[in-house]
Amino acid sequence: MATTENQRYRLFIDGETVDASSADRLTTTDPATEEPIARFAAATADDVDRAVGAARGALSDWRSETPVERGRIVHRVADEIRDRAEELARIESRDQGKPLSQARSDVDDAIRYFEYYAGAADKLEGKSVPRGRANLDLTVRKPYGVSGQIIPWNFPLSITARGVAPALVAGNTAVVKPAPTTPLSALHFAEICRDAGVPDGVVNVVTGGVEPGAALSSHEDVDQLTFTGSVSTGEAVMKSAAETITDVTLELGGKNPAVVLPDANLDEAVSEIGTGIFTNGGQICSAADRALVHESIYDEFVDRIVDEAKSYALGPGTADPDMGPLNHAEHFETVMEYIELGVEEGATLETGGKAPDRDGHFVSPTVFSEVENAMRIAQEEIFGPVLAVIPFEDREEATTLANDVDFGLTGGVFSRDVAQALSVAREIDAGSVYVNEWFGGSIETPFGGTKRSGIGREKGLEALDSYLQTQNISVSLDEDRP
Ligand code: NAD
């Protein structure tokens, strides 16, 4: 695998690296130093058309490959990723900014997606429907065709793997569009697929910003779209998908509540919520954005989470600190504006809120107390290391506050009383709820949002439903028919 330093990257279409139709190039920079890492092609709508054409051309052979062979090929992708794991983790850490150990964990997740779905390739069974003696009725599960996958910049490789692995085992081909600030791991991934024996055209990668993203989501010949990103872009993708009546899976943002009940193990709650909001610099859709804490333990919780925030060491991702920089300059500005807004809204800035005096897009871990749920810092996704701590009086108020946002991606409950924790968990309107932990769930468990957090489920066996359509075949067995 080539090194990234000063390298020029091209698009990956039909099994080979190719130039884009325009000479325009974009630069990806190291968020810890703001130095350029590599130049890459800015794909145009014509390039997307070429990639979709390649995916369409490869479809017939790929979907008629035996399931067992498709599974073997997909499993070889996992093996190839594992062989190049350390190099991929270093590329991801440098391009995205995340600590090296987190990048390694993302690479492990990518391996697991390919292993997990490889095993499902020969188990995508249909049903027979009992309709009486005169009919044999079957359902058959078929791939959609060409899957368009639009990827954000917070987990570039693992989200690519999360969508491509189930798409492929179900018999679809794919065109992947990574985010413009983190294009590198997807381009290396495309070469890995080729080396693993994925046939030409089955996986294609087009890099760039809005133009290729919009071209992919509005393309007539794309049969299914998987989008992960912000709500506003998700709306745009869904609107263009409506023009072509294309099925979409949307994984959007969150403003996730962590409810800390009076009997919670506070050490556990503080540590898990700290991990939940400061991991990856808070640039996680499922982050623990709002700590809803019972008034009897509120002051103690605030003291302890402030100590926890202060204990985080910042540094370049490749030096494997506790927390790296934010991914890019524009996002850094947005997060700093939210911190100013929190102060203006009257919340108490307990710690952080500053950009350390150094190069790079660093923001120190930030805790606001005395937050009211109606404040914008409690309602809008900040996507940075900024925790809002909100007091509540009783359980009813806790669940009302937890659900009083437009999002419903994840939530959490901390309590020693499991029955009580489960009752609260069931009242939280979110796709995933964690009890006495944060970032629960795994490759094998379904993940996705309610409300404005999205449509559909990724991960687990449920994700396969996004990549398979049901066909019903009815056979007449009526021997008396003329
Ligand atoms: P974004 O919406 O800005 O961009 C996402 C992708 O869409 C990028 O590849 C971008 O180039 C592309 N894009 C931009 N404009 C487009 C258009 N008009 N049509 C089609 N594609 C277009 O999001 P982001 O800033 O990269 O990611 C952060 C957001 O993603 C956060 O809101 C976060 O919560 C969300 N997210 C959600 C999940 C999840 O699983 N629910 C996971 C990660 C991130």
Coordinates of C-alpha atoms and ligand atoms in Angstrom, one line a residue:
M1 CA 0.0 0.0 0.0
A2 CA 1.4 3.4 -1.0
T3 CA 2.2 6.0 1.6
T4 CA 0.0 9.0 1.7
E5 CA 2.6 11.8 2.1
N6 CA 2.4 14.2 -0.8
Q7 CA 0.6 11.6 -2.8
R8 CA -1.9 12.2 -5.5
Y9 CA -4.9 10.0 -5.4
R10 CA -7.2 9.3 -8.4
L11 CA -10.7 7.8 -8.5
F12 CA -11.3 4.1 -8.4
I13 CA -13.7 2.9 -11.1
D14 CA -14.1 -0.5 -12.7
G15 CA -11.2 -2.0 -10.8
E16 CA -8.6 0.6 -11.5
T17 CA -7.4 4.0 -10.5
V18 CA -8.4 6.6 -13.1
D19 CA -8.2 10.3 -13.6
A20 CA -11.3 12.4 -13.0
S21 CA -12.8 14.2 -16.1
S22 CA -11.7 17.5 -14.6
A23 CA -8.2 18.5 -13.7
D24 CA -9.5 20.0 -10.4
R25 CA -7.9 18.5 -7.3
L26 CA -8.7 18.9 -3.6
T27 CA -6.3 18.7 -0.7
T28 CA -6.8 16.8 2.5
T29 CA -4.9 18.2 5.5
D30 CA -3.7 16.9 8.9
P31 CA -6.2 18.4 11.4
A32 CA -3.5 18.3 14.1
T33 CA -1.0 20.5 12.1
E34 CA -3.1 21.9 9.2
E35 CA -0.4 20.7 6.9
P36 CA -1.5 19.1 3.5
I37 CA -1.4 15.3 3.5
A38 CA -2.4 14.5 -0.1
R39 CA -4.1 15.8 -3.2
F40 CA -7.1 13.9 -4.6
A41 CA -9.4 14.1 -7.6
A42 CA -12.5 16.2 -7.5
A43 CA -15.0 13.9 -9.2
T44 CA -17.7 15.5 -11.4
A45 CA -21.2 14.3 -12.2
D46 CA -19.6 12.7 -15.4
D47 CA -17.3 10.7 -13.2
V48 CA -20.2 9.6 -11.0
D49 CA -22.0 8.5 -14.2
R50 CA -18.9 6.5 -15.2
A51 CA -18.8 4.8 -11.7
V52 CA -22.5 4.0 -11.7
G53 CA -22.1 2.6 -15.3
A54 CA -19.2 0.4 -14.0
A55 CA -21.4 -0.8 -11.1
R56 CA -24.3 -1.5 -13.4
G57 CA -22.0 -3.4 -15.8
A58 CA -20.7 -5.6 -13.0
L59 CA -24.1 -6.3 -11.5
S60 CA -25.3 -9.2 -13.6
D61 CA -22.3 -11.4 -12.9
W62 CA -22.0 -10.4 -9.2
R63 CA -25.7 -11.1 -8.4
S64 CA -25.6 -14.4 -10.2
E65 CA -22.4 -15.5 -8.4
T66 CA -23.2 -18.4 -6.0
P67 CA -23.9 -17.0 -2.5
V68 CA -21.2 -19.2 -1.0
E69 CA -18.6 -17.7 -3.4
R70 CA -19.8 -14.2 -2.8
G71 CA -19.4 -14.9 1.0
R72 CA -15.9 -16.2 0.4
I73 CA -14.8 -13.1 -1.6
V74 CA -16.3 -10.8 1.0
H75 CA -14.5 -12.7 3.7
R76 CA -11.2 -12.2 1.9
V77 CA -11.8 -8.5 2.1
A78 CA -11.8 -8.9 5.9
D79 CA -8.5 -10.8 5.6
E80 CA -6.9 -8.2 3.4
I81 CA -7.9 -5.4 5.7
R82 CA -6.4 -7.3 8.6
D83 CA -3.2 -7.8 6.7
R84 CA -3.0 -4.0 6.2
A85 CA -4.6 -3.0 9.5
E86 CA -1.8 -0.9 11.0
E87 CA -1.2 1.0 7.8
L88 CA -4.9 1.7 7.4
A89 CA -5.2 2.9 11.1
R90 CA -2.3 5.3 10.6
I91 CA -3.8 6.7 7.4
E92 CA -7.2 7.1 9.1
S93 CA -5.7 8.7 12.3
R94 CA -3.7 11.2 10.2
D95 CA -6.5 12.1 7.8
Q96 CA -9.4 12.2 10.4
G97 CA -7.4 13.3 13.5
K98 CA -8.6 10.5 15.8
P99 CA -6.2 8.9 18.3
L100 CA -4.4 5.9 16.8
S101 CA -5.9 3.4 19.2
Q102 CA -9.4 4.6 18.1
A103 CA -8.4 4.3 14.5
R104 CA -7.2 0.8 15.2
S105 CA -10.5 0.0 16.7
D106 CA -12.3 1.4 13.6
V107 CA -10.2 -0.9 11.4
D108 CA -11.2 -3.8 13.6
D109 CA -14.8 -2.9 13.1
A110 CA -14.3 -2.8 9.4
I111 CA -12.8 -6.3 9.5
R112 CA -15.8 -7.5 11.6
Y113 CA -18.3 -6.1 9.2
F114 CA -16.8 -8.1 6.4
E115 CA -16.5 -11.2 8.5
Y116 CA -20.0 -10.9 9.9
Y117 CA -21.8 -10.3 6.6
A118 CA -19.7 -12.9 4.7
G119 CA -21.3 -15.5 7.0
A120 CA -24.7 -14.3 6.0
A121 CA -24.2 -14.6 2.3
D122 CA -25.6 -18.1 2.0
K123 CA -28.4 -17.6 4.5
L124 CA -30.6 -15.0 2.8
E125 CA -33.5 -17.2 2.6
G126 CA -37.0 -16.6 1.3
K127 CA -40.3 -18.1 2.5
S128 CA -43.1 -20.3 1.3
V129 CA -46.5 -18.9 1.9
P130 CA -49.3 -21.4 2.6
R131 CA -52.2 -20.6 0.2
G132 CA -53.9 -24.0 -0.2
R133 CA -53.6 -26.9 -2.6
A134 CA -54.0 -24.8 -5.8
N135 CA -50.9 -22.7 -5.4
L136 CA -47.3 -22.9 -4.5
D137 CA -46.2 -19.4 -3.3
L138 CA -42.6 -18.3 -2.7
T139 CA -40.8 -15.2 -1.7
V140 CA -37.4 -14.6 -3.1
R141 CA -35.0 -12.0 -1.7
K142 CA -33.2 -10.1 -4.4
P143 CA -30.6 -7.4 -4.5
Y144 CA -31.7 -3.9 -5.4
G145 CA -28.9 -3.4 -7.9
V146 CA -26.5 -0.4 -7.7
S147 CA -26.1 0.9 -4.1
G148 CA -24.9 4.5 -3.7
Q149 CA -23.1 5.1 -0.4
I150 CA -22.4 8.6 0.9
I151 CA -20.0 8.7 3.8
P152 CA -19.3 11.3 6.5
W153 CA -15.9 12.2 7.9
N154 CA -16.2 11.0 11.5
F155 CA -15.7 7.2 10.9
P156 CA -14.6 7.1 7.3
L157 CA -13.5 3.5 7.0
S158 CA -15.8 1.8 9.4
I159 CA -18.9 3.5 8.0
T160 CA -17.8 2.6 4.4
A161 CA -17.5 -1.0 5.6
R162 CA -20.8 -0.9 7.5
G163 CA -22.6 -0.2 4.3
V164 CA -20.6 -1.9 1.6
A165 CA -20.3 -5.3 3.3
P166 CA -24.0 -6.0 3.6
A167 CA -24.7 -4.5 0.2
L168 CA -22.2 -6.9 -1.4
V169 CA -23.3 -10.1 0.2
A170 CA -26.8 -9.3 -0.8
G171 CA -25.6 -9.2 -4.4
N172 CA -25.6 -5.4 -5.0
T173 CA -22.7 -3.5 -6.5
A174 CA -21.6 -0.2 -4.9
V175 CA -20.4 3.4 -5.6
V176 CA -18.9 5.0 -2.5
K177 CA -18.6 8.8 -2.1
P178 CA -16.4 9.6 0.9
A179 CA -16.4 13.0 2.6
P180 CA -14.0 15.6 1.1
T181 CA -11.9 16.0 4.3
T182 CA -11.4 12.2 4.8
P183 CA -11.1 10.5 1.4
L184 CA -8.0 8.4 1.9
S185 CA -9.1 5.2 3.7
A186 CA -11.9 4.6 1.2
L187 CA -9.5 4.8 -1.7
H188 CA -7.1 2.3 0.0
F189 CA -10.2 0.2 0.8
A190 CA -11.1 0.1 -2.9
E191 CA -7.6 -1.3 -3.8
I192 CA -8.0 -3.8 -0.9
C193 CA -11.3 -5.0 -2.5
R194 CA -9.6 -5.5 -5.8
D195 CA -6.7 -7.4 -4.2
A196 CA -9.2 -9.6 -2.3
G197 CA -10.7 -10.7 -5.6
V198 CA -13.8 -8.5 -5.7
P199 CA -14.6 -8.3 -9.4
D200 CA -14.0 -5.1 -11.3
G201 CA -16.9 -2.6 -11.1
V202 CA -18.4 -4.2 -7.9
V203 CA -16.9 -1.5 -5.7
N204 CA -16.1 2.0 -7.0
V205 CA -15.0 5.1 -5.1
V206 CA -15.5 8.7 -6.3
T207 CA -14.0 11.5 -4.2
G208 CA -15.1 15.1 -3.9
G209 CA -17.6 17.2 -2.2
V210 CA -21.2 18.2 -2.9
E211 CA -21.1 17.7 -6.7
P212 CA -20.4 14.0 -6.8
G213 CA -22.6 13.5 -3.7
A214 CA -25.6 15.2 -5.3
A215 CA -24.9 13.4 -8.6
L216 CA -24.9 10.1 -6.9
S217 CA -28.1 10.7 -4.9
S218 CA -30.0 11.9 -8.0
H219 CA -28.6 9.4 -10.5
E220 CA -31.4 7.5 -12.4
D221 CA -29.4 4.3 -12.5
V222 CA -28.8 4.1 -8.7
D223 CA -31.3 1.6 -7.1
Q224 CA -30.7 2.2 -3.4
L225 CA -29.0 4.9 -1.4
T226 CA -27.3 4.7 2.0
F227 CA -26.5 8.1 3.4
T228 CA -24.8 8.9 6.7
G229 CA -24.4 12.6 7.6
S230 CA -26.2 15.7 8.7
V231 CA -29.9 16.1 8.8
S232 CA -29.8 19.0 6.2
T233 CA -27.9 16.9 3.7
G234 CA -30.1 13.9 4.5
E235 CA -33.1 16.0 3.6
A236 CA -31.5 16.9 0.2
V237 CA -30.6 13.3 -0.5
M238 CA -34.2 12.2 0.3
K239 CA -35.6 14.8 -1.9
S240 CA -33.5 13.8 -4.9
A241 CA -34.2 10.1 -4.2
A242 CA -37.9 11.0 -4.3
E243 CA -37.4 12.2 -7.9
T244 CA -36.3 8.8 -9.0
I245 CA -38.3 6.8 -6.4
T246 CA -35.2 5.3 -4.9
D247 CA -35.1 3.6 -1.5
V248 CA -33.0 5.4 1.1
T249 CA -31.4 4.5 4.4
L250 CA -30.6 7.7 6.4
E251 CA -28.3 7.7 9.4
L252 CA -28.4 11.3 10.6
G253 CA -27.6 13.2 13.8
G254 CA -28.4 12.9 17.5
K255 CA -28.8 14.9 20.7
N256 CA -28.6 12.0 22.9
P257 CA -29.7 11.9 26.6
A258 CA -27.9 10.1 29.4
V259 CA -30.2 9.8 32.4
V260 CA -28.5 9.4 35.7
L261 CA -30.9 8.2 38.4
P262 CA -30.2 8.9 42.1
D263 CA -29.1 5.3 42.8
A264 CA -26.6 5.3 39.9
N265 CA -23.0 4.1 40.5
L266 CA -21.5 7.6 40.0
D267 CA -18.0 6.4 39.2
E268 CA -19.4 4.3 36.4
A269 CA -21.8 7.0 35.1
V270 CA -19.1 9.7 35.1
S271 CA -16.6 7.5 33.3
E272 CA -19.1 6.2 30.7
I273 CA -20.6 9.6 30.0
G274 CA -17.0 11.1 29.7
T275 CA -16.2 8.4 27.2
G276 CA -19.6 9.0 25.5
I277 CA -19.0 12.7 24.9
F278 CA -15.2 13.0 24.5
T279 CA -14.4 10.0 22.3
N280 CA -13.4 11.1 18.8
G281 CA -13.7 14.7 20.1
G282 CA -17.5 14.3 20.4
Q283 CA -17.7 13.8 16.6
I284 CA -20.0 10.9 17.0
C285 CA -23.7 10.8 16.1
S286 CA -24.3 8.5 19.1
A287 CA -22.4 10.7 21.6
A288 CA -23.7 11.3 25.2
D289 CA -24.5 15.0 24.4
R290 CA -26.9 15.7 27.4
A291 CA -26.4 14.4 30.9
L292 CA -29.8 14.5 32.7
V293 CA -28.9 14.2 36.3
H294 CA -31.1 13.8 39.4
E295 CA -31.0 17.0 41.5
S296 CA -29.9 15.0 44.6
I297 CA -26.6 14.0 43.0
Y298 CA -26.3 16.9 40.5
D299 CA -23.5 18.9 42.2
E300 CA -21.4 15.9 42.8
F301 CA -21.9 14.7 39.2
V302 CA -20.8 18.1 37.9
D303 CA -17.7 18.1 40.1
R304 CA -16.7 14.7 39.0
I305 CA -17.4 15.1 35.2
V306 CA -15.3 18.3 35.3
D307 CA -12.4 16.4 36.8
E308 CA -12.9 13.7 34.2
A309 CA -12.9 16.4 31.4
K310 CA -9.7 17.9 32.8
S311 CA -7.9 14.5 32.8
Y312 CA -8.1 14.2 29.0
A313 CA -4.8 14.7 27.3
L314 CA -5.0 16.3 23.8
G315 CA -2.5 15.7 21.0
P316 CA -2.2 14.7 17.3
G317 CA -4.1 11.5 16.6
T318 CA -0.9 9.7 15.5
A319 CA 0.6 10.3 19.0
D320 CA -2.3 8.4 20.4
P321 CA -3.5 10.9 23.0
D322 CA -6.9 10.7 24.8
M323 CA -8.4 13.1 22.4
G324 CA -7.3 14.5 19.0
P325 CA -8.3 17.6 17.1
L326 CA -11.6 18.3 15.4
N327 CA -11.6 17.2 11.8
H328 CA -11.5 20.5 9.9
A329 CA -11.4 24.3 10.3
E330 CA -15.0 25.0 9.4
H331 CA -16.2 22.5 12.0
F332 CA -13.9 23.9 14.6
E333 CA -15.5 27.3 14.1
T334 CA -19.0 25.8 14.4
V335 CA -18.1 24.1 17.7
M336 CA -16.5 27.3 19.1
E337 CA -19.6 29.3 18.1
Y338 CA -21.8 26.8 20.0
I339 CA -19.6 27.3 23.1
E340 CA -20.0 31.1 22.9
L341 CA -23.7 30.6 22.4
G342 CA -24.0 28.4 25.5
V343 CA -22.4 31.3 27.6
E344 CA -24.8 33.8 26.0
E345 CA -27.8 31.6 26.7
G346 CA -26.9 31.6 30.4
A347 CA -25.4 28.1 31.0
T348 CA -22.4 27.9 33.3
L349 CA -19.1 27.0 31.5
E350 CA -17.6 24.7 34.1
T351 CA -14.4 23.7 32.2
G352 CA -12.9 23.8 28.7
G353 CA -14.5 25.9 26.0
K354 CA -11.1 27.0 24.7
A355 CA -8.9 26.3 21.8
P356 CA -5.5 25.4 23.2
D357 CA -2.7 27.7 22.0
R358 CA -1.2 25.4 19.3
D359 CA -1.7 24.5 15.7
G360 CA -4.6 22.3 14.7
H361 CA -8.3 22.3 15.3
F362 CA -8.2 21.4 19.0
V363 CA -11.0 22.2 21.4
S364 CA -10.6 21.3 25.1
P365 CA -13.2 19.0 26.6
T366 CA -16.1 21.2 27.7
V367 CA -18.8 20.9 30.3
F368 CA -21.7 23.2 30.7
S369 CA -23.9 23.0 33.9
E370 CA -27.2 24.7 34.6
V371 CA -28.3 24.0 31.1
E372 CA -32.0 24.3 30.3
N373 CA -33.3 21.8 27.8
A374 CA -34.9 24.5 25.7
M375 CA -31.5 26.2 25.1
R376 CA -30.0 25.7 21.7
I377 CA -26.9 24.0 23.1
A378 CA -29.3 21.3 24.5
Q379 CA -31.4 21.0 21.3
E380 CA -28.9 21.2 18.4
E381 CA -26.2 18.7 17.5
I382 CA -22.8 20.3 18.3
F383 CA -20.8 17.3 17.2
G384 CA -17.9 18.3 19.4
P385 CA -16.6 17.6 23.0
V386 CA -19.3 19.7 24.7
L387 CA -21.4 18.2 27.4
A388 CA -24.7 19.8 28.6
V389 CA -25.6 18.8 32.2
I390 CA -29.3 19.3 33.0
P391 CA -30.9 18.7 36.4
F392 CA -34.2 16.8 36.8
E393 CA -36.6 16.3 39.8
D394 CA -38.2 13.0 39.2
R395 CA -38.3 10.1 36.7
E396 CA -41.2 11.6 34.7
E397 CA -39.4 14.8 34.2
A398 CA -36.2 12.9 33.2
T399 CA -38.0 11.0 30.3
T400 CA -39.9 14.2 29.3
L401 CA -36.6 16.0 28.9
A402 CA -34.9 13.0 27.3
N403 CA -37.5 12.9 24.6
D404 CA -37.9 16.7 24.2
V405 CA -35.6 17.0 21.2
D406 CA -36.1 16.5 17.4
F407 CA -33.6 13.6 17.4
G408 CA -33.9 9.9 18.6
L409 CA -30.7 8.1 17.9
T410 CA -29.3 6.8 21.2
G411 CA -29.9 7.3 24.9
G412 CA -28.7 5.9 28.2
V413 CA -29.8 5.1 31.7
F414 CA -27.6 4.8 34.8
S415 CA -29.1 3.1 37.8
R416 CA -28.3 0.1 40.1
D417 CA -31.9 -0.9 39.9
V418 CA -32.1 -2.9 36.7
A419 CA -36.0 -3.0 36.6
Q420 CA -36.1 0.8 37.0
A421 CA -33.4 1.3 34.4
L422 CA -35.2 -0.9 31.9
S423 CA -38.5 1.0 32.5
V424 CA -36.8 4.2 31.7
A425 CA -35.0 2.7 28.8
R426 CA -38.3 1.7 27.2
E427 CA -39.6 5.2 27.7
I428 CA -36.7 6.8 25.8
D429 CA -37.6 7.4 22.2
A430 CA -34.4 6.4 20.5
G431 CA -33.1 3.6 18.2
S432 CA -30.6 2.4 20.8
V433 CA -30.5 2.7 24.5
Y434 CA -27.6 1.8 26.7
V435 CA -28.0 0.7 30.4
N436 CA -25.0 1.4 32.7
E437 CA -22.7 1.9 29.8
W438 CA -22.3 4.1 26.7
F439 CA -21.6 3.0 23.1
G440 CA -23.2 -0.4 23.8
G441 CA -24.2 -2.6 20.9
S442 CA -21.8 -4.0 18.3
I443 CA -21.5 -5.0 14.7
E444 CA -24.2 -7.7 15.4
T445 CA -26.8 -5.3 16.8
P446 CA -29.1 -3.0 14.8
F447 CA -28.4 0.7 14.8
G448 CA -30.4 3.6 13.5
G449 CA -32.6 6.5 14.5
T450 CA -36.2 7.6 15.2
K451 CA -37.5 11.1 14.5
R452 CA -35.0 13.3 12.6
S453 CA -32.2 10.9 13.4
G454 CA -33.0 8.8 10.3
I455 CA -34.7 6.0 8.5
G456 CA -33.8 2.3 8.5
R457 CA -31.3 0.3 10.4
E458 CA -27.6 -0.4 9.8
K459 CA -25.6 -3.2 11.4
G460 CA -26.8 -6.6 12.5
L461 CA -28.9 -8.9 10.3
E462 CA -31.5 -6.1 10.0
A463 CA -29.2 -4.1 7.8
L464 CA -29.6 -6.7 5.1
D465 CA -33.2 -5.7 4.7
S466 CA -31.9 -2.3 3.3
Y467 CA -30.1 -4.2 0.5
L468 CA -32.7 -6.8 -0.4
Q469 CA -36.1 -6.6 -2.0
T470 CA -38.8 -9.3 -1.7
Q471 CA -40.2 -10.8 -4.8
N472 CA -43.3 -13.0 -4.6
I473 CA -43.7 -15.9 -7.0
S474 CA -47.1 -17.5 -7.2
V475 CA -47.3 -20.9 -9.1
S476 CA -50.6 -22.4 -10.0
L477 CA -50.9 -26.1 -9.1
D478 CA -54.5 -26.2 -10.3
E479 CA -54.6 -29.4 -12.4
D480 CA -58.2 -28.8 -13.4
R481 CA -57.4 -25.6 -15.2
P482 CA -57.9 -25.7 -19.0
Ligands
NAD1 P1 -22.6 16.1 5.8 O1 -24.1 15.9 5.7 O2 -22.0 17.4 5.6 O3 -21.8 15.2 4.7 C1 -22.0 13.8 4.6 C2 -21.7 13.4 3.2 O4 -22.6 14.0 2.3 C3 -20.3 13.8 2.7 O5 -19.7 12.8 1.9 C4 -20.6 15.0 1.8 O6 -19.7 15.3 0.9 C5 -21.9 14.6 1.2 N1 -22.8 15.6 0.7 C6 -22.7 17.0 0.9 N2 -23.7 17.6 0.3 C7 -24.4 16.7 -0.4 C8 -25.5 16.7 -1.3 N3 -26.2 17.8 -1.5 N4 -26.0 15.6 -1.8 C9 -25.4 14.4 -1.5 N5 -24.3 14.3 -0.7 C10 -23.8 15.4 -0.2 O7 -22.2 15.4 7.2 P2 -20.8 15.4 7.8 O8 -20.6 16.8 8.3 O9 -19.8 14.7 6.9 O10 -21.1 14.4 9.1 C11 -21.5 14.8 10.3 C12 -23.0 14.4 10.5 O11 -23.1 13.0 10.2 C13 -23.5 14.7 11.9 O12 -24.7 15.3 11.8 C14 -23.6 13.2 12.4 O13 -24.5 13.1 13.5 C15 -23.9 12.5 11.3 N6 -23.5 11.1 11.4 C16 -24.5 10.1 11.6 C17 -24.1 8.8 11.8 C18 -25.2 7.7 12.1 O14 -24.9 6.6 11.9 N7 -26.4 8.1 12.4 C19 -22.8 8.4 11.8 C20 -21.9 9.4 11.5 C21 -22.2 10.7 11.3

